[in-house]
Coordinates of C-alpha atoms in Angstrom, one line a residue:
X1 CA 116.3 87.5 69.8
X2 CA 113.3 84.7 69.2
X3 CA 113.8 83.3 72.4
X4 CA 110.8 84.2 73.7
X5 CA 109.4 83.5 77.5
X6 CA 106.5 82.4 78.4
X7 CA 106.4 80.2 75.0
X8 CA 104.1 81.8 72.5
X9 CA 101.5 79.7 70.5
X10 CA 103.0 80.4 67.3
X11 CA 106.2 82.3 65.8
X12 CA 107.0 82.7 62.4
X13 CA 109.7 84.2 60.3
X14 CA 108.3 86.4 57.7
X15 CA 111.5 87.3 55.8
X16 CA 115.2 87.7 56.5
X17 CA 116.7 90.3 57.7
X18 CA 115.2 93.4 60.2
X19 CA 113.8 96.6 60.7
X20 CA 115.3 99.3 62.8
X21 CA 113.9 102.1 65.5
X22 CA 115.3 104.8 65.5
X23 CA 115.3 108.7 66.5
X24 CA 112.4 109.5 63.7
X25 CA 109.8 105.9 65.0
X26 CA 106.7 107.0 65.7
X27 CA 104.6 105.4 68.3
X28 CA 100.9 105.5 66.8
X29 CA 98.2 104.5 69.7
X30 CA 95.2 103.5 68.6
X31 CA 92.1 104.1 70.5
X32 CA 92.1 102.3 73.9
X33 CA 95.9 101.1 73.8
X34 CA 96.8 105.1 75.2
X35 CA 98.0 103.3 78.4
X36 CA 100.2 100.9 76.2
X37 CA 101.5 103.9 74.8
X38 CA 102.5 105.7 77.8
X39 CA 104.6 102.1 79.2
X40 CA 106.3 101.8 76.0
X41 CA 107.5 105.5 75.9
X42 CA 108.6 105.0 79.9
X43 CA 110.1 101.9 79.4
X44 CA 111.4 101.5 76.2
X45 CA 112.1 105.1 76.0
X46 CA 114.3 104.8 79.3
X47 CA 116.5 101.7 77.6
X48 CA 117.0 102.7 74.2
X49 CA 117.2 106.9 74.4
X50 CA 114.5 106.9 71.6
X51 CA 111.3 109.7 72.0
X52 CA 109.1 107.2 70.2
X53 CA 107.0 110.6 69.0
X54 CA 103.0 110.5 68.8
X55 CA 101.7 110.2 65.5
X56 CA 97.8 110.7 64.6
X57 CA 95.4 107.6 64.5
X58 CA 95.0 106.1 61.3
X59 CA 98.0 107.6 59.2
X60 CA 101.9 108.3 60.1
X61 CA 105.2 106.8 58.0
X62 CA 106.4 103.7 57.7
X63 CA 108.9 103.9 60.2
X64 CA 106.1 103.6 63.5
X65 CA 105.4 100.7 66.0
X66 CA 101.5 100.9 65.5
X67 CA 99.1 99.5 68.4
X68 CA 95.9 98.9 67.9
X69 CA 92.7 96.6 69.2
X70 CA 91.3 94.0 67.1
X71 CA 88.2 92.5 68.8
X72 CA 88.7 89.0 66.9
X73 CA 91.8 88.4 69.5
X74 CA 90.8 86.7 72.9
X75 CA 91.0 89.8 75.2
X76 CA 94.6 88.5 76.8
X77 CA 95.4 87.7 73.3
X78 CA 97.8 89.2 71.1
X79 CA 99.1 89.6 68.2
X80 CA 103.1 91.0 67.0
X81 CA 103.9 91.7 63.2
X82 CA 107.4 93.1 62.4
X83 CA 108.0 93.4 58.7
X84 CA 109.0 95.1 55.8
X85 CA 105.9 97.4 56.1
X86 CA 104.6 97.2 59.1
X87 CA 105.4 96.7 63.1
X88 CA 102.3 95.9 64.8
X89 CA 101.0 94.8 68.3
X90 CA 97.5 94.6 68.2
X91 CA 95.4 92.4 71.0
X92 CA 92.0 91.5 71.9
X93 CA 91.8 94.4 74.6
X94 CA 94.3 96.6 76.4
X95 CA 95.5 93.9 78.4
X96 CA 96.3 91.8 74.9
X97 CA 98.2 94.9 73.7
X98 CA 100.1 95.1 76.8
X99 CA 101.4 91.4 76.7
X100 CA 102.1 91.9 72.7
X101 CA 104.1 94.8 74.2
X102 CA 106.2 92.9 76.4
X103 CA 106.9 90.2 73.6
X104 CA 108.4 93.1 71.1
X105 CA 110.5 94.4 74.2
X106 CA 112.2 91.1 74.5
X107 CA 112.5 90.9 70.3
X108 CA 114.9 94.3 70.9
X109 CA 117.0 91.9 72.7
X110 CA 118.1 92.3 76.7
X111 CA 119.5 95.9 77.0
X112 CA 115.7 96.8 76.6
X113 CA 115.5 95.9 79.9
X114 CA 117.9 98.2 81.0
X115 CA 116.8 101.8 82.8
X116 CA 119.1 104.0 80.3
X117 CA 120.6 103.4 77.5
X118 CA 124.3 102.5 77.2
X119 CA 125.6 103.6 74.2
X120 CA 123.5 106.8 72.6
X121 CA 124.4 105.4 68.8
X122 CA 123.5 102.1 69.0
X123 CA 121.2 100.3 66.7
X124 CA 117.8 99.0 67.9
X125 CA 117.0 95.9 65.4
X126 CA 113.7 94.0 65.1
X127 CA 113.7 90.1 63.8
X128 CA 110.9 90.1 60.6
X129 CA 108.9 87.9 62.5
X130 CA 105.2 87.5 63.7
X131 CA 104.4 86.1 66.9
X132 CA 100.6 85.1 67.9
X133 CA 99.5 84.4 71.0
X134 CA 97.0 84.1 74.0
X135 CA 97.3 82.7 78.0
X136 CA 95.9 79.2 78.9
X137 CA 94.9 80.5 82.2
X138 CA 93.0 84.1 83.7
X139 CA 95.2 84.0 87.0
X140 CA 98.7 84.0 86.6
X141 CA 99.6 84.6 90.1
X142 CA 102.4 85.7 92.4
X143 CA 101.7 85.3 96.0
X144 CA 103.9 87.9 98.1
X145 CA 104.1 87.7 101.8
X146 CA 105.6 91.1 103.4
X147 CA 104.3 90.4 106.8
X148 CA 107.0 88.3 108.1
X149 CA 110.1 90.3 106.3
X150 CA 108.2 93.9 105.4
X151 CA 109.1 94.7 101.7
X152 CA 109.3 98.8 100.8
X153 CA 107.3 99.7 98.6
X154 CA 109.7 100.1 95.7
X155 CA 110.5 96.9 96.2
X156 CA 106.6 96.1 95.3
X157 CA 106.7 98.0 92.6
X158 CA 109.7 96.4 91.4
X159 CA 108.4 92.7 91.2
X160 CA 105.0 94.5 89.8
X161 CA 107.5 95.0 87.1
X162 CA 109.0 91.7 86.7
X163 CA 105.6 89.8 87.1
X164 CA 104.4 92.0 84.2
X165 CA 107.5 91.4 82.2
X166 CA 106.6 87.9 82.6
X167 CA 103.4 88.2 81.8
X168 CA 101.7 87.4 85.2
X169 CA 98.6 88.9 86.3
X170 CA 97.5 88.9 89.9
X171 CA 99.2 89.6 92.6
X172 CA 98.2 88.3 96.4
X173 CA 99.4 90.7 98.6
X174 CA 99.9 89.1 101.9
X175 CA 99.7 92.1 104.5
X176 CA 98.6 90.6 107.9
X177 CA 100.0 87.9 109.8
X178 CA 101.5 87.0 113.4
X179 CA 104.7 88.9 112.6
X180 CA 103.2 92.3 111.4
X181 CA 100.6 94.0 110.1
X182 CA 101.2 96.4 107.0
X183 CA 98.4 98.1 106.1
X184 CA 96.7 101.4 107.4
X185 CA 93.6 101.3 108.6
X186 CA 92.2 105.1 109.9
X187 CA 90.0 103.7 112.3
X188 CA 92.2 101.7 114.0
X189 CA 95.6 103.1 114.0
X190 CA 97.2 101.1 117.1
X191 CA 97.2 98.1 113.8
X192 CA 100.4 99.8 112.8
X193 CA 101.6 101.7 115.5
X194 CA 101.6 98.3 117.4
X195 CA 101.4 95.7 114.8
X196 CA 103.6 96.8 112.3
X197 CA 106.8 96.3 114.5
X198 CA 108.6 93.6 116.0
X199 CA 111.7 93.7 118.7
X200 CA 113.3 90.4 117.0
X201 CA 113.2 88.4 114.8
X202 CA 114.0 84.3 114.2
X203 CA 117.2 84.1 112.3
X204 CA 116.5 81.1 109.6
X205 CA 114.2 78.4 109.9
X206 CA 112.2 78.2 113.0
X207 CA 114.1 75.3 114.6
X208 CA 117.3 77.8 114.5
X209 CA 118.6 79.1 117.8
X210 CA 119.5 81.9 116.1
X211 CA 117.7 85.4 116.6
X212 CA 118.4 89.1 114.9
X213 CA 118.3 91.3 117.8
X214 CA 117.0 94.3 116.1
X215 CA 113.3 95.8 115.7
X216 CA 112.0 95.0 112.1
X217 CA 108.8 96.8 110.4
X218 CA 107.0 98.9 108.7
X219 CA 103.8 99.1 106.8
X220 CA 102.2 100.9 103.6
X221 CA 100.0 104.2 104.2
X222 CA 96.6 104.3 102.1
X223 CA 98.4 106.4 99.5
X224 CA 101.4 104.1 99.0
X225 CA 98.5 101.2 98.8
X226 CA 96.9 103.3 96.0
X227 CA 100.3 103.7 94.6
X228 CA 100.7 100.3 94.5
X229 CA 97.2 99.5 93.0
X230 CA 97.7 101.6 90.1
X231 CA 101.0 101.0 89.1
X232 CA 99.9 97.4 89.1
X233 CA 96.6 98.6 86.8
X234 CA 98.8 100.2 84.5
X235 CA 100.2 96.9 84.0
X236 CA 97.4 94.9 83.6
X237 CA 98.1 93.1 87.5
X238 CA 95.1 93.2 89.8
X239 CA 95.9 93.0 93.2
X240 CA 94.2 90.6 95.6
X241 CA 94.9 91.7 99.4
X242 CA 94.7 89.3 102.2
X243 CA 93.9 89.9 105.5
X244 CA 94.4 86.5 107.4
X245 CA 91.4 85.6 110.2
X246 CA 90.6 83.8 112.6
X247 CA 94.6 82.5 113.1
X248 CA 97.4 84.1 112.1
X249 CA 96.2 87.9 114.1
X250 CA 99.0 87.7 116.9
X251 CA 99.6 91.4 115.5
X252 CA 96.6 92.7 115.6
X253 CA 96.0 91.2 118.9
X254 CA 99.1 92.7 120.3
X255 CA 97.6 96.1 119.1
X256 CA 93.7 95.8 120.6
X257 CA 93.9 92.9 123.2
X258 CA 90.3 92.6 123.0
X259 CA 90.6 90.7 120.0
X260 CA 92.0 87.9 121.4
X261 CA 90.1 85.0 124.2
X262 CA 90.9 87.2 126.9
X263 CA 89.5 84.8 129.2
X264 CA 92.4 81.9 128.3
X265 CA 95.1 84.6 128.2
X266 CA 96.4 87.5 129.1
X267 CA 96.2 89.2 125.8
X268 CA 97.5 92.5 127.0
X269 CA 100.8 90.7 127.5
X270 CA 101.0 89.5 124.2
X271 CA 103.5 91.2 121.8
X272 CA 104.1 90.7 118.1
X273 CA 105.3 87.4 116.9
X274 CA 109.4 87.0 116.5
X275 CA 109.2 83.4 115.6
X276 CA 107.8 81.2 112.7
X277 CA 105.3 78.1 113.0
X278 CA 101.8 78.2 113.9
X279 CA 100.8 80.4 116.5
X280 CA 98.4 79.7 119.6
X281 CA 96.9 83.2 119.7
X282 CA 93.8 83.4 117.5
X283 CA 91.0 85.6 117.5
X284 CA 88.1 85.5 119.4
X285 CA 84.5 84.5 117.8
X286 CA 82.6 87.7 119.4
X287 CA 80.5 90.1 117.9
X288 CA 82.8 92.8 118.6
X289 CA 85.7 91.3 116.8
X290 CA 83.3 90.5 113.3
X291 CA 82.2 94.2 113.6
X292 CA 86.1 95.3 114.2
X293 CA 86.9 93.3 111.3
X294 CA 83.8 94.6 108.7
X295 CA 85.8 97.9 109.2
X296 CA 88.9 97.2 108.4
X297 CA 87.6 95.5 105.6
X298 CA 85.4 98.2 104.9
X299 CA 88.8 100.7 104.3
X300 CA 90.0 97.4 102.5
X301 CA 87.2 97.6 100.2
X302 CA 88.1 101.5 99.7
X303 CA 91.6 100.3 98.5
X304 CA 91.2 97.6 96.9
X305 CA 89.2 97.3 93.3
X306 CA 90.2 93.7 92.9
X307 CA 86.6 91.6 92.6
X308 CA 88.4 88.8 94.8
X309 CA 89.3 89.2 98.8
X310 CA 91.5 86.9 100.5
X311 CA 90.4 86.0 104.1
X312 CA 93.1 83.9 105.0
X313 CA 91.5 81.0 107.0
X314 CA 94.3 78.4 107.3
X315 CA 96.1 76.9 110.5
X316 CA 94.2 78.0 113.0
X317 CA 94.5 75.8 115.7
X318 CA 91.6 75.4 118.1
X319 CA 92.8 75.1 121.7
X320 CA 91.9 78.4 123.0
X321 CA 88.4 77.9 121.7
X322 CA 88.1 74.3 123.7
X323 CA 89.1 76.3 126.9
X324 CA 87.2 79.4 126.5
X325 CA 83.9 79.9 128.1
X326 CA 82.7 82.3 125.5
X327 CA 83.7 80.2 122.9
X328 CA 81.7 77.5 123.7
X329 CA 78.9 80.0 124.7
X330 CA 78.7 80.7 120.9
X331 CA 79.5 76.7 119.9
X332 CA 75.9 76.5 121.7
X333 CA 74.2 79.9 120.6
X334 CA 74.3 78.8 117.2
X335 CA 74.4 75.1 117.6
X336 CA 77.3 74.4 115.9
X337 CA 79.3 70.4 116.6
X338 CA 82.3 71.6 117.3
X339 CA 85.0 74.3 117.2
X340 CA 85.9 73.8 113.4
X341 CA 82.4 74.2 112.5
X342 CA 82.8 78.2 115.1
X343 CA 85.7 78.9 112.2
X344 CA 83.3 77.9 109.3
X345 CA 80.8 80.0 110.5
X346 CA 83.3 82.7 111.6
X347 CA 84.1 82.3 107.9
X348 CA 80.7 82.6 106.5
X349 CA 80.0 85.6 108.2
X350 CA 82.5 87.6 105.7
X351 CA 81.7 85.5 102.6
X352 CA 78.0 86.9 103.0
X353 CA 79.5 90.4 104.3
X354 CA 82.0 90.5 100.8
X355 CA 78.9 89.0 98.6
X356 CA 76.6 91.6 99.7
X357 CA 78.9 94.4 98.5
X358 CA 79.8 93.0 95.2
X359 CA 83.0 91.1 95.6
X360 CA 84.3 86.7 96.4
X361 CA 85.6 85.6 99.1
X362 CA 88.8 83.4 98.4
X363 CA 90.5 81.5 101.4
X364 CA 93.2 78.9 102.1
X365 CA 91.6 75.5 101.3
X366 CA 91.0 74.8 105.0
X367 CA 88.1 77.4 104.5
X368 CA 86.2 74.0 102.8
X369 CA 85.9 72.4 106.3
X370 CA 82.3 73.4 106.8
X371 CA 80.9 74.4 103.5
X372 CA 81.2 77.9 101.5
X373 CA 78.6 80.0 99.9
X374 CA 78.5 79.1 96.2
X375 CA 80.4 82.3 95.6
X376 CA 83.7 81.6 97.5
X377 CA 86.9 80.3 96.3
X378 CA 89.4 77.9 97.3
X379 CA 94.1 78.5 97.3
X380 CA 94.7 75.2 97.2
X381 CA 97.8 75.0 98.9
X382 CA 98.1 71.5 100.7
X383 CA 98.5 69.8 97.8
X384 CA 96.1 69.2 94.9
X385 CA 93.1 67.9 97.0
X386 CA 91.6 71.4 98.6
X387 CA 91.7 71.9 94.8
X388 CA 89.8 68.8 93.6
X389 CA 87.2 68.9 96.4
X390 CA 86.4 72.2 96.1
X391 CA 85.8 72.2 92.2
X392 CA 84.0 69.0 92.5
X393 CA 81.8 71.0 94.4
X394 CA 81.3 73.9 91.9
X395 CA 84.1 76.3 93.8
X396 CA 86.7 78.4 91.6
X397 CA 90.0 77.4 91.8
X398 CA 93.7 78.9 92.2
X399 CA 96.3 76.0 92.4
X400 CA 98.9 76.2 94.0
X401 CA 100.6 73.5 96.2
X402 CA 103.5 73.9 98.5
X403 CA 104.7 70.4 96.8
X404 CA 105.3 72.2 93.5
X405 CA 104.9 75.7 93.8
X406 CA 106.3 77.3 97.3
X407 CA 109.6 79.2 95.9
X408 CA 110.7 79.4 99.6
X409 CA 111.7 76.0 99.0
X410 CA 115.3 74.7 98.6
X411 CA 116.7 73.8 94.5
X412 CA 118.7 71.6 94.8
X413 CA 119.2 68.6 97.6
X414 CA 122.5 69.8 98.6
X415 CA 123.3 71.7 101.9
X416 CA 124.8 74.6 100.3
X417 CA 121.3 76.3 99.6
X418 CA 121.1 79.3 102.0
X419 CA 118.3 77.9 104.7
X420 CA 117.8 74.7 102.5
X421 CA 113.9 73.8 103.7
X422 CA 110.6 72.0 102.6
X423 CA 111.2 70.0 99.8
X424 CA 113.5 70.4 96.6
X425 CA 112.2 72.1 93.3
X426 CA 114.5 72.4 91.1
X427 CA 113.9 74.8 88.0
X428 CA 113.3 71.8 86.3
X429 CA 110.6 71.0 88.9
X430 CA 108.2 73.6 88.5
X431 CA 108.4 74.0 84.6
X432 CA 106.5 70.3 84.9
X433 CA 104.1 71.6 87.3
X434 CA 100.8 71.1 86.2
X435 CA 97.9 73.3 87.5
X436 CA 95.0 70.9 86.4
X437 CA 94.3 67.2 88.2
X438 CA 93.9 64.9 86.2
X439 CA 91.3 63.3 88.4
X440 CA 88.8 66.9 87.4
X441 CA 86.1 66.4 84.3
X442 CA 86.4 68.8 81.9
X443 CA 83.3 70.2 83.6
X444 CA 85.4 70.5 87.0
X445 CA 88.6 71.3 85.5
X446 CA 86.8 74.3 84.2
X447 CA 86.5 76.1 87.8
X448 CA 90.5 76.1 87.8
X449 CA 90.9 79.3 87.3
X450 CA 94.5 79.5 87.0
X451 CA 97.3 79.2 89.2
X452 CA 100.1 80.7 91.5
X453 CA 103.5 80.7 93.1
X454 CA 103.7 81.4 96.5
X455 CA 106.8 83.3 98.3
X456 CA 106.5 83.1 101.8
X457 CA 109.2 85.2 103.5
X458 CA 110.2 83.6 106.9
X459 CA 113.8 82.9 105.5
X460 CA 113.6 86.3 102.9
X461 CA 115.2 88.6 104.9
X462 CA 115.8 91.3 102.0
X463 CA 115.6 91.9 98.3
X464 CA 118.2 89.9 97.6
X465 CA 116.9 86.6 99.0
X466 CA 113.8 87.2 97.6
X467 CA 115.4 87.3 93.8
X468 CA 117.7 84.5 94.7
X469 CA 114.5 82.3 95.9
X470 CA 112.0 83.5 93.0
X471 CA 114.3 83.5 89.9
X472 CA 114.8 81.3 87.5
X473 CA 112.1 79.5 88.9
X474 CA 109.4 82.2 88.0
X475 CA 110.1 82.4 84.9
X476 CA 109.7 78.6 84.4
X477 CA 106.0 79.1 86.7
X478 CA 104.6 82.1 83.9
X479 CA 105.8 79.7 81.0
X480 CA 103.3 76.8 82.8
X481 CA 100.6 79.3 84.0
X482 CA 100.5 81.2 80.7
X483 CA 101.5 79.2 77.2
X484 CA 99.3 75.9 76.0
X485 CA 102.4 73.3 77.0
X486 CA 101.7 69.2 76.8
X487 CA 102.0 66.9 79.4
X488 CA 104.7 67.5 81.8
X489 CA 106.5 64.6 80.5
X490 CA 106.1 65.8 76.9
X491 CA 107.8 69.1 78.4
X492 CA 110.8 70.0 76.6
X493 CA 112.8 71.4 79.5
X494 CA 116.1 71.5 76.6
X495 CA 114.2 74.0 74.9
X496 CA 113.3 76.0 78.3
X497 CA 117.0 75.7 79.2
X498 CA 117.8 76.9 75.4
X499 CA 115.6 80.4 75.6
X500 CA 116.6 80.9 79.3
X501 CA 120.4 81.1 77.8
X502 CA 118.6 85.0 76.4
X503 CA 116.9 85.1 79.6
X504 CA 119.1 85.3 82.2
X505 CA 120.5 88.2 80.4
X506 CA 117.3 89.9 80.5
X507 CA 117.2 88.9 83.8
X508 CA 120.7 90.7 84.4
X509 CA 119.9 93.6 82.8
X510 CA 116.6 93.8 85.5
X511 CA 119.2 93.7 88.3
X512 CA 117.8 90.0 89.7
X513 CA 120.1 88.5 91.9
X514 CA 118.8 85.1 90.6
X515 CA 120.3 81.9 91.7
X516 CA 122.7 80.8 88.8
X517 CA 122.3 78.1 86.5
X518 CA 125.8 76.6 87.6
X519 CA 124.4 76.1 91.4
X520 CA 124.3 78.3 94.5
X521 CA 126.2 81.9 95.3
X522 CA 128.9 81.4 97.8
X523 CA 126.7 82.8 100.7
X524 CA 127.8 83.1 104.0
X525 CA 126.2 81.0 106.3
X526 CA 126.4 80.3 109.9
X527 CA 127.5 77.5 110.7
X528 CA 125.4 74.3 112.3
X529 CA 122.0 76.1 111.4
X530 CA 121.6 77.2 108.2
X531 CA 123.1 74.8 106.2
X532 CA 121.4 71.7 107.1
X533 CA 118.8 70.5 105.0
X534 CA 115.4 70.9 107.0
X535 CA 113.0 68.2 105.0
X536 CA 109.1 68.8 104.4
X537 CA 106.9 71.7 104.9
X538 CA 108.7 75.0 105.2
X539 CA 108.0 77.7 107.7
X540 CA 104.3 77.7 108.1
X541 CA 101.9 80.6 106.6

């Protein structure tokens, strides 16, 4: 089982045959690869039945899977040896180890994906090969959106576990939005006794007349955050939370009125959001909402030891500010030209706040409209040119355009895609996706920092959706974001298609209800909705 994904830089055969585990392998953890140790012995353990025994540092028999750091390796780096007298992962940190750890798992072939073993006398056989390798890119991202269909929290630590399987190492956790609000905050619990709840929701894409006339919710407690924080750790994931401002608060505003422009609406009539799109209701630019918002972000802070924080910033539409009195009362205060400068500066006002307590801001790449700190960083998600403009002017980077990288968005041109919107990308597609313009320098393409694939839920209704949407096509985004490909038309997509042949049954034995190869499930649709193509953007953010 060579068929490795993500591509490694190099794999070689070092002799035929293979070397066995069994009952008697020792696991020998060298010093700082303990937490390596402990995920193979869970994982690995689980699939094949095998104790993988501790052995001491620096000795044990042949028959051991030795890990161990070699500070010559780039720090994500790593580097497998299976032979006749050795099996060793070795990387340039912890992180290294861990990736060299999830390339021998998939040498032991699929059923070392499984959560028990199948048959208790089985043979576990290793190819004599070794495999070398580092990421092109530091982020290697997944962007999940649980505000608009809440995902448990199993279900989090679930795609914690495929990201890591694949390599990928930041996760943007979209909690707040119009449709809910899923995160605690102590000091202002009406957030998610209010705002974590919906009476309805839209049914499909938001021009559907369709509606699911049941509440929908729910939200993560602090502990099931730190949960989720340090299962992610223990994979070498850091998770980036957003918290969307100015627009995209209808759920916090449902839950303390006062946030919104109370003299253009009547706020306290305002419930959470049912429906997609871009929505009116946006916070207000007072001095009481920045100060309600430096403490949630304060218990955000608490959570959270990711060095970037997401802010959001995108689609906020202005109206409201045009019509309110205070509004403009501020426009003059601090002299601003208009009401996009009000959200620059309303933006500015937590890029200082983050800065002076150690972390980066990152926003949506509207957050360029009226300059950023030299510390702030750009999603560039309409496209390449956020991307381009903002590296141009010495900002860090995360591409990731709804053009190429949105997995809410339809494979394949047909109408038989459940909720077939925004535009096709097929698997295909996104394994020629290239994160780097080629209209950046090589000093500007340096402030790229990597790359991510968005999964906006609007049309994710459950689990299932969710797998159907981001699989295969993840797999093809982690070979882009982490192995040194050429050109995307030097791309050998045969060769993709080849190793995905070992994948999907990887895949399978994960439980992802993936979208086949062959074309779509037989889904049931409702008729006169759901099945017509809906062409462009998809349900907005």
């Amino acid at each position: 089982m060579t068929e490795v994904i993500p591509a490694p830089r190099r794999l070689r055969w070092n002799e035929a045959g293979h070397e066995s585990l069994d009952a008697q392998t020792r696991l020998i953890a060298g010093p700082g690869t303990e937490g390596v140790a402990r995920w193979m012995r869970a994982a690995l353990g689980a699939a094949t039945g095998l104790p993988f025994p501790e052995s001491p540092t620096g000795g044990g028999p042949a028959n051991s899977i030795v890990l161990g750091i070699d500070a010559g390796l780039p720090p994500e780096g790593y580097r497998v040896v299976v032979d006749g007298s050795a099996r060793r992962i070795e990387g340039g940190g912890a992180a290294g180890v861990f990736w060299g750890a999830q390339t021998f798992r998939q040498l032991l072939g699929p059923d070392a994906f499984r959560r028990a073993p199948l048959r208790p006398d089985r043979d576990w056989d290793l190819p004599r090969v070794t495999v070398e390798d580092s990421p092109r890119f530091g982020w290697r991202g997944l962007m999940l959106d649980v505000a608009r269909h809440f995902m448990p929290k199993d279900g989090v630590l679930r795609y914690l576990d495929l990201m890591a399987a694949h390599k990928l190492n930041v996760l943007h956790f979209h909690l707040t939005d119009d449709q809910g609000w899923r995160i605690e905050i102590e000091r202002y619990p009406k957030l998610t006794e209010t705002g974590s709840w919906r009476a309805r929701t839209k049914f499909g894409h938001r021009a559907s007349p369709l509606w699911e006339d049941k509440p929908h919710g729910g939200y993560y407690t602090r502990d099931d955050i730190r949960e989720i924080v340090a299962y992610a750790a223990e994979r070498h994931i850091t998770v980036v939370p957003e918290i969307d401002v100015p627009g995209h608060s209808q759920a916090a505003i449902a839950a303390y009125p006062e946030l919104g422009n109370t003299d253009v609406v009547d706020t306290t009539a305002l419930t959470v959001w049912d429906t997609w799109g871009i929505c009116p209701n946006v916070l207000a630019p007072t001095d009481h909402t920045l100060r309600f918002y430096e403490g949630v972000f304060e218990e955000v802070l608490e959570l959270f030891p990711s060095r970037f924080i997401h802010v959001g910033g995108d689609e906020c539409p202005k109206d409201q500010w045009r019509r309110s009195a205070v509004a403009q009362a501020r426009i003059r205060e601090l002299s601003l030209p208009d009401e996009n400068a009000l959200q620059a500066w309303f933006i500015g006002h937590f890029d200082n706040w983050l800065t002076e307590r150690g972390r980066r801001l990152i926003g949506w790449d509207e957050i360029l409209e009226g300059g950023l700190a030299p510390g702030a960083a750009v999603s560039s998600w309409r496209g390449y040119r956020g991307g381009i403009e903002a590296a141009r002017a010495g900002h860090d980077v995360v591409m990731c355009p709804e053009q190429q990288v949105y997995l809410d968005h339809r494979q394949d041109a047909g109408a038989d895609e459940p909720v077939p919107i925004g535009y096709v990308r097929s698997l295909a597609d996104v394994y020629r996706f290239e994160p780097v313009p080629p209209q950046l320098g090589a000093d500007e393409a340096r402030h790229v920092l990597g790359t991510q694939a968005n999964v906006w839920t609007e049309v994710m209704e459950d689990q299932g959706r969710v797998d159907y949407q981001v699989f295969p096509r993840l797999a093809a985004f982690a070979e882009v974001a982490w192995s040194a490909l050429p050109a995307p038309a030097e791309r050998d997509f045969a060769d993709f298609e080849r190793r995905m042949a070992a994948h999907y049954r990887r895949l399978d034995a994960l439980g992802v209800a993936y979208r086949p190869p062959t074309g779509p499930r037989p889904w049931q649709r409702r008729p006169g909705v759901l099945g017509r193509p809906i062409e462009g953007p998809p349900p907005d953010k």
